[in-house]
CSV table of C-alpha atoms in Angstrom, one decimal:
chain,number,residue,atom,x,y,z
A,1,GLN,CA,34.2,-7.1,89.8
A,2,LYS,CA,31.2,-5.3,91.2
A,3,GLU,CA,30.0,-2.3,89.2
A,4,VAL,CA,30.0,-0.1,92.3
A,5,GLU,CA,32.0,-0.8,95.4
A,6,GLN,CA,32.0,0.8,98.8
A,7,ASN,CA,33.8,0.1,102.0
A,8,SER,CA,31.1,-1.7,104.0
A,9,GLY,CA,32.4,-0.4,107.3
A,10,PRO,CA,31.0,0.1,109.8
A,11,LEU,CA,32.7,3.5,110.1
A,12,SER,CA,32.7,5.0,113.5
A,13,VAL,CA,33.7,8.6,114.1
A,14,PRO,CA,33.4,11.0,117.1
A,15,GLU,CA,31.0,13.9,117.1
A,16,GLY,CA,32.6,16.9,115.4
A,17,ALA,CA,35.0,14.8,113.3
A,18,ILE,CA,35.2,14.4,109.5
A,19,ALA,CA,33.7,11.2,108.1
A,20,SER,CA,35.2,10.1,104.8
A,21,LEU,CA,33.2,7.6,102.6
A,22,ASN,CA,34.6,6.1,99.5
A,23,CYS,CA,33.2,4.5,96.3
A,24,THR,CA,34.8,3.1,93.2
A,25,TYR,CA,33.0,2.2,90.0
A,26,SER,CA,33.9,-0.1,87.1
A,27,ASP,CA,32.3,1.6,84.0
A,28,ARG,CA,34.8,4.2,82.8
A,29,VAL,CA,32.2,6.2,80.9
A,30,SER,CA,29.7,6.6,83.7
A,31,GLN,CA,28.3,10.1,83.8
A,32,SER,CA,26.3,10.7,86.9
A,33,PHE,CA,27.2,10.1,90.5
A,34,PHE,CA,25.1,10.3,93.7
A,35,TRP,CA,25.3,9.9,97.4
A,36,TYR,CA,22.2,8.8,99.3
A,37,ARG,CA,21.6,8.6,103.0
A,38,GLN,CA,19.3,5.9,104.4
A,39,TYR,CA,18.1,5.5,107.9
A,40,SER,CA,17.1,2.0,109.0
A,41,GLY,CA,13.8,0.9,107.4
A,42,LYS,CA,13.4,4.2,105.5
A,43,SER,CA,13.8,5.2,101.9
A,44,PRO,CA,17.1,6.5,100.6
A,45,GLU,CA,17.3,10.3,100.3
A,46,LEU,CA,19.6,12.2,98.1
A,47,ILE,CA,22.5,14.1,99.7
A,48,MET,CA,24.7,15.0,96.8
A,49,SER,CA,24.9,14.6,93.1
A,50,ILE,CA,28.0,15.3,91.1
A,51,TYR,CA,28.6,15.1,87.3
A,52,SER,CA,32.1,16.5,86.6
A,53,ASN,CA,35.5,16.1,88.1
A,54,GLY,CA,36.4,18.0,91.2
A,55,ASP,CA,34.7,18.9,94.4
A,56,LYS,CA,31.1,20.0,95.1
A,57,GLU,CA,30.2,21.4,98.4
A,58,ASP,CA,26.8,21.7,100.1
A,59,GLY,CA,26.8,22.7,103.7
A,60,ARG,CA,28.7,20.1,105.7
A,61,PHE,CA,28.9,17.7,102.8
A,62,THR,CA,31.5,17.6,100.0
A,63,ALA,CA,31.5,15.2,97.1
A,64,GLN,CA,34.7,14.5,95.2
A,65,LEU,CA,34.8,12.9,91.8
A,66,ASN,CA,37.9,11.7,90.0
A,67,LYS,CA,36.8,10.0,86.7
A,68,ALA,CA,40.4,9.1,85.7
A,69,SER,CA,40.6,7.0,88.9
A,70,GLN,CA,37.0,6.0,88.8
A,71,TYR,CA,36.5,7.2,92.3
A,72,VAL,CA,33.9,9.2,94.1
A,73,SER,CA,33.9,10.2,97.8
A,74,LEU,CA,31.8,11.9,100.3
A,75,LEU,CA,33.2,14.0,103.2
A,76,ILE,CA,31.0,15.0,106.1
A,77,ARG,CA,32.4,17.7,108.2
A,78,ASP,CA,31.5,18.4,111.9
A,79,SER,CA,29.7,15.0,112.0
A,80,GLN,CA,26.6,14.8,114.2
A,81,PRO,CA,24.9,11.8,115.8
A,82,SER,CA,22.0,12.5,113.4
A,83,ASP,CA,24.4,11.6,110.6
A,84,SER,CA,24.5,8.0,111.8
A,85,ALA,CA,23.0,6.1,108.9
A,86,THR,CA,23.9,3.9,105.9
A,87,TYR,CA,25.4,5.9,103.0
A,88,LEU,CA,24.8,4.6,99.5
A,89,CYS,CA,26.9,5.5,96.4
A,90,ALA,CA,25.0,5.3,93.1
A,91,VAL,CA,26.3,5.6,89.5
A,92,ASN,CA,24.3,6.2,86.3
A,93,GLY,CA,24.9,6.4,82.6
A,94,GLY,CA,27.9,5.0,80.7
A,95,THR,CA,27.7,1.8,78.7
A,96,SER,CA,24.7,0.6,80.7
A,97,TYR,CA,22.8,3.7,79.8
A,98,GLY,CA,20.0,4.6,82.2
A,99,LYS,CA,20.7,1.9,84.7
A,100,LEU,CA,21.2,3.4,88.2
A,101,THR,CA,23.5,1.0,90.1
A,102,PHE,CA,24.1,1.2,93.8
A,103,GLY,CA,27.0,0.1,96.0
A,104,GLN,CA,26.4,-2.1,99.1
A,105,GLY,CA,26.4,0.9,101.4
A,106,THR,CA,28.6,2.1,104.3
A,107,ILE,CA,27.2,2.2,107.8
A,108,LEU,CA,28.3,5.3,109.6
A,109,THR,CA,28.1,5.7,113.3
A,110,VAL,CA,28.8,9.1,114.9
A,111,HIS,CA,29.3,8.7,118.7
A,112,PRO,CA,28.9,11.6,121.2
B,1,ASP,CA,0.8,12.9,99.1
B,2,ALA,CA,4.1,11.2,98.2
B,3,ASP,CA,5.5,11.7,94.7
B,4,VAL,CA,6.2,7.9,94.5
B,5,THR,CA,3.7,5.6,96.2
B,6,GLN,CA,4.1,1.9,96.8
B,7,THR,CA,1.4,-0.5,97.8
B,8,PRO,CA,1.2,-2.5,100.0
B,9,ARG,CA,3.7,-1.2,102.6
B,10,ASN,CA,3.9,-4.5,104.3
B,11,ARG,CA,2.9,-8.0,103.1
B,12,ILE,CA,3.2,-11.5,104.5
B,13,THR,CA,2.6,-14.2,102.0
B,14,LYS,CA,3.0,-18.0,101.7
B,15,THR,CA,5.5,-19.9,99.6
B,16,GLY,CA,4.1,-20.5,96.1
B,17,LYS,CA,1.7,-17.6,96.1
B,18,ARG,CA,1.6,-15.0,93.4
B,19,ILE,CA,2.0,-11.5,94.7
B,20,MET,CA,2.1,-8.1,93.0
B,21,LEU,CA,3.7,-4.9,94.3
B,22,GLU,CA,2.5,-1.7,92.8
B,23,CYS,CA,4.2,1.6,92.3
B,24,SER,CA,2.7,4.9,91.0
B,25,GLN,CA,4.4,8.3,90.6
B,26,THR,CA,3.2,11.8,90.1
B,27,LYS,CA,6.6,13.3,89.0
B,28,GLY,CA,6.0,12.7,85.3
B,29,HIS,CA,9.3,10.8,85.0
B,30,ASP,CA,9.9,8.4,82.2
B,31,ARG,CA,12.3,6.1,84.0
B,32,MET,CA,11.1,3.7,86.7
B,33,TYR,CA,13.0,1.1,88.7
B,34,TRP,CA,12.4,-1.7,91.1
B,35,TYR,CA,15.1,-2.5,93.7
B,36,ARG,CA,15.5,-5.1,96.3
B,37,GLN,CA,17.4,-4.5,99.6
B,38,ASP,CA,18.8,-7.1,101.8
B,39,PRO,CA,21.1,-6.4,104.9
B,40,GLY,CA,24.6,-5.6,103.8
B,41,LEU,CA,23.9,-5.8,100.1
B,42,GLY,CA,22.8,-2.3,99.3
B,43,LEU,CA,20.1,-1.9,96.6
B,44,ARG,CA,20.1,-4.5,93.8
B,45,LEU,CA,18.3,-3.7,90.6
B,46,ILE,CA,15.5,-6.1,89.6
B,47,TYR,CA,14.0,-4.4,86.5
B,48,TYR,CA,14.0,-0.9,85.0
B,49,SER,CA,11.9,0.8,82.4
B,50,PHE,CA,12.6,3.9,80.2
B,51,ASP,CA,9.0,4.1,79.0
B,52,VAL,CA,5.9,1.9,78.6
B,53,LYS,CA,7.4,-0.1,75.7
B,54,ASP,CA,11.0,-0.3,77.0
B,55,ILE,CA,11.6,-2.7,79.9
B,56,ASN,CA,15.0,-4.1,80.9
B,57,LYS,CA,16.3,-6.7,83.2
B,58,GLY,CA,18.5,-5.8,86.1
B,59,GLU,CA,21.0,-7.9,87.9
B,60,ILE,CA,18.6,-10.1,89.8
B,61,SER,CA,15.5,-10.5,87.6
B,62,ASP,CA,15.1,-14.3,88.0
B,63,GLY,CA,11.8,-15.1,89.7
B,64,TYR,CA,10.3,-11.6,89.1
B,65,SER,CA,8.3,-10.0,86.3
B,66,VAL,CA,7.1,-6.5,85.7
B,67,SER,CA,4.5,-4.5,83.9
B,68,ARG,CA,4.5,-0.9,82.9
B,69,GLN,CA,0.8,-0.1,82.6
B,70,ALA,CA,1.3,3.6,82.0
B,71,GLN,CA,4.0,6.2,82.3
B,72,ALA,CA,3.0,6.6,86.0
B,73,LYS,CA,2.6,2.9,87.0
B,74,PHE,CA,5.1,0.1,87.3
B,75,SER,CA,4.2,-3.2,89.0
B,76,LEU,CA,6.5,-6.0,90.2
B,77,SER,CA,5.2,-9.5,90.4
B,78,LEU,CA,6.5,-12.6,92.1
B,79,GLU,CA,4.8,-15.5,90.2
B,80,SER,CA,5.6,-18.1,92.8
B,81,ALA,CA,7.0,-16.5,96.0
B,82,ILE,CA,9.8,-18.3,97.8
B,83,PRO,CA,11.3,-17.5,101.3
B,84,ASN,CA,14.6,-16.0,99.9
B,85,GLN,CA,12.5,-13.3,98.2
B,86,THR,CA,11.8,-11.9,101.7
B,87,ALA,CA,13.3,-8.4,101.5
B,88,LEU,CA,12.6,-4.7,101.4
B,89,TYR,CA,11.5,-3.6,98.0
B,90,PHE,CA,11.8,-0.1,96.6
B,91,CYS,CA,10.4,1.6,93.6
B,92,ALA,CA,12.1,4.7,92.2
B,93,THR,CA,11.8,7.1,89.3
B,94,SER,CA,14.2,9.5,87.6
B,95,GLU,CA,14.4,11.8,84.7
B,96,ARG,CA,17.3,10.7,82.4
B,97,ASP,CA,20.5,10.5,84.3
B,98,THR,CA,19.5,12.7,87.2
B,99,GLU,CA,18.7,11.7,90.8
B,100,ALA,CA,16.2,9.0,91.6
B,101,PHE,CA,13.2,9.5,93.9
B,102,PHE,CA,12.1,6.6,96.0
B,103,GLY,CA,8.9,5.3,97.3
B,104,GLN,CA,8.4,4.4,101.0
B,105,GLY,CA,9.3,0.7,100.4
B,106,THR,CA,7.4,-2.5,100.7
B,107,ARG,CA,8.5,-5.0,103.3
B,108,LEU,CA,7.7,-8.5,102.0
B,109,THR,CA,7.9,-11.6,104.0
B,110,VAL,CA,7.5,-15.0,102.4
B,111,VAL,CA,6.8,-17.8,104.9
């Protein structure tokens, strides 16, 4: 079982819709969770970090964490073509203390 | 200037050659990472370091070695490059379990 798993997609949504990205992780005691956005050939950039159960909202982005289910998600409201990118879920802490592990990424395309 | 700087940005090398990728950071972070990215595989961890004396293997360390010369510098070496090490390489830094900051990446091609 992979430590961090994402739906590889690609995920295609129309402009203005909600895009939902999902991630599961295997280490039950993981402590820190991140969503990064990466444009082709560029470095990953942080969109959201979340450390406790529940929802965290920042503008059009909402991260949701459920530690009991070992599940973290990212919702993008009012999706824009500029949101088209690869979204990477990352998990830190837990039994592999300090090791920041990434999922394989989900490719999102927002079409006009 | 970027907080995390990788050199070179692009490199083409021949099979069997030794190559070093360098990373330096000005963020003052203790933790530094080297990742490799291949299409569809996300970022895979090669090595990570908590400080100068603490270096750990990641999930794909075979064929690679690292050196933490100082808190701010973390180098990745390919002792004898092979074509399947052709990839995009990223260095990153973080403070404890907080977000990681990435360099611009090094595109390495082994022919």
